[in-house]
Coordinates of C-alpha atoms in Angstrom, one line a residue:
X1 CA -70.1 -5.7 37.2
X2 CA -70.6 -4.1 33.9
X3 CA -74.3 -3.4 34.9
X4 CA -73.0 -1.7 38.2
X5 CA -70.5 0.5 36.0
X6 CA -73.4 1.4 33.9
X7 CA -75.5 2.5 36.9
X8 CA -72.6 4.6 37.9
X9 CA -72.4 6.4 34.7
X10 CA -76.1 7.0 34.8
X11 CA -76.0 8.7 38.4
X12 CA -73.2 10.8 37.1
X13 CA -75.3 11.9 34.3
X14 CA -77.9 13.6 36.5
X15 CA -75.4 16.0 37.1
X16 CA -77.0 17.7 33.9
X17 CA -79.9 18.7 36.1
X18 CA -79.9 21.9 38.1
X19 CA -79.1 21.4 41.9
X20 CA -82.6 22.7 42.8
X21 CA -84.2 19.5 40.9
X22 CA -81.6 17.2 42.3
X23 CA -82.6 18.4 46.1
X24 CA -86.6 18.2 45.2
X25 CA -88.5 15.4 46.9
X26 CA -89.4 12.9 44.3
X27 CA -92.7 12.2 46.2
X28 CA -94.2 13.9 49.3
X29 CA -92.1 12.3 52.2
X30 CA -89.6 10.7 49.9
X31 CA -86.2 11.1 49.1
X32 CA -84.6 13.7 46.6
X33 CA -82.4 12.4 43.9
X34 CA -79.6 13.9 46.0
X35 CA -80.6 11.7 48.9
X36 CA -81.0 8.6 46.6
X37 CA -77.7 9.1 45.4
X38 CA -76.4 9.5 48.9
X39 CA -78.2 6.3 50.2
X40 CA -76.6 4.3 47.4
X41 CA -73.1 5.9 48.1
X42 CA -73.5 5.0 51.7
X43 CA -74.4 1.3 50.9
X44 CA -71.4 1.2 48.5
X45 CA -69.2 2.6 51.3
X46 CA -70.4 -0.3 53.7
X47 CA -69.9 -2.9 51.0
X48 CA -66.4 -1.5 50.4
X49 CA -65.2 -0.9 53.8
X50 CA -67.0 -4.0 55.6
X51 CA -68.1 -6.8 53.2
X52 CA -65.4 -7.0 50.5
X53 CA -62.5 -7.0 52.8
X54 CA -64.0 -10.4 54.3
X55 CA -64.9 -12.1 51.2
X56 CA -62.8 -15.2 51.0
X57 CA -63.5 -19.0 50.3
X58 CA -65.9 -20.3 52.9
X59 CA -66.2 -16.9 54.7
X60 CA -69.2 -16.0 56.7
X61 CA -69.8 -12.1 56.4
X62 CA -71.5 -10.1 58.8
X63 CA -75.2 -9.7 58.7
X64 CA -76.5 -6.4 57.1
X65 CA -77.0 -3.5 59.4
X66 CA -80.6 -2.5 60.2
X67 CA -81.7 -0.8 57.2
X68 CA -83.6 2.0 58.4
X69 CA -81.1 2.8 61.0
X70 CA -78.2 2.7 58.3
X71 CA -80.3 5.1 56.0
X72 CA -80.6 7.7 58.7
X73 CA -76.8 7.5 59.1
X74 CA -76.6 8.0 55.5
X75 CA -78.7 11.1 55.4
X76 CA -76.7 12.5 58.0
X77 CA -73.3 11.8 56.5
X78 CA -74.5 13.4 53.1
X79 CA -75.4 16.4 54.7
X80 CA -71.6 17.1 55.0
X81 CA -71.6 17.4 51.2
X82 CA -72.3 21.1 50.0
X83 CA -73.6 20.2 46.7
X84 CA -74.6 17.1 44.7
X85 CA -71.7 17.4 42.6
X86 CA -69.3 17.0 45.5
X87 CA -71.5 14.0 46.7
X88 CA -71.4 12.4 43.1
X89 CA -67.7 12.6 43.0
X90 CA -67.4 10.7 46.3
X91 CA -69.8 8.3 45.1
X92 CA -67.9 7.7 42.1
X93 CA -64.7 7.3 43.8
X94 CA -66.2 4.8 46.2
X95 CA -68.0 2.9 43.4
X96 CA -64.7 2.5 41.2
X97 CA -62.9 1.2 44.4
X98 CA -65.6 -1.2 45.0
X99 CA -65.5 -2.5 41.8
X100 CA -61.8 -2.8 41.6
X101 CA -61.8 -4.5 44.9
X102 CA -64.6 -6.8 43.7
X103 CA -62.5 -7.6 40.3
X104 CA -59.4 -8.7 42.2
X105 CA -61.3 -11.4 44.0
X106 CA -61.6 -14.7 42.5
X107 CA -64.6 -15.5 40.5
X108 CA -65.3 -18.6 42.3
X109 CA -64.8 -17.4 45.7
X110 CA -68.0 -18.5 47.8
X111 CA -69.1 -17.2 51.1
X112 CA -72.4 -16.9 53.1
X113 CA -73.8 -13.7 55.0
X114 CA -74.7 -13.9 58.6
X115 CA -76.4 -17.1 59.6
X116 CA -77.7 -17.5 55.9
X117 CA -77.1 -20.6 54.1
X118 CA -77.5 -19.0 50.8
X119 CA -73.9 -19.1 49.0
X120 CA -73.0 -16.4 47.2
X121 CA -69.7 -15.3 44.9
X122 CA -68.8 -12.0 44.2
X123 CA -70.8 -11.7 40.9
X124 CA -74.0 -12.9 42.8
X125 CA -73.5 -10.8 45.7
X126 CA -73.5 -7.7 43.4
X127 CA -76.6 -8.7 41.5
X128 CA -78.4 -7.7 44.8
X129 CA -76.8 -4.3 44.7
X130 CA -77.5 -3.9 40.8
X131 CA -81.2 -4.6 41.5
X132 CA -81.1 -2.1 44.5
X133 CA -79.7 0.5 42.0
X134 CA -82.1 -0.4 39.4
X135 CA -85.0 0.0 41.9
X136 CA -83.9 3.7 42.6
X137 CA -83.2 4.5 38.9
X138 CA -86.9 3.6 38.4
X139 CA -88.0 6.0 41.2
X140 CA -85.7 8.7 39.7
X141 CA -87.1 8.1 35.9
X142 CA -90.7 8.3 37.1
X143 CA -89.9 11.5 39.0
X144 CA -88.4 12.9 35.9
X145 CA -91.0 11.9 33.7
X146 CA -93.7 13.5 36.1
X147 CA -91.6 16.7 35.9
X148 CA -91.5 16.5 32.0
X149 CA -87.9 16.0 32.0
X150 CA -86.0 14.0 29.4
X151 CA -84.3 10.9 31.0
X152 CA -80.8 11.6 31.6

């Protein structure tokens, strides 16, 4: 949970960059920093709204939605934010609520996802999304390095 919080702080630090930099594609046909933040925010929203409320001892949580279709919805949703600052504000609130709700669960709560047999605890579940964050942070860092911009 601490690492997930640290990642939130990293994304917030990106506001030191100008909006033009945040909306520039990181690679040809790839997402911009803003879109990466929006993608992560939209998955946090799914976790907060759908998955965490169902986490209880022995529960079988629903399957994750189709990633491509869900990511398309994310891009449509984040278009509603006029600036990256507004998007990051919503991202921050959502991540804080998500962390709070996960912290409220007993640490030893165990559950599965879909038809999977792998047993998760809230911490093991969150590890997947820390790795997801880290993957995208590496993309952002590579883009910033390519642009000769100091890491945030």
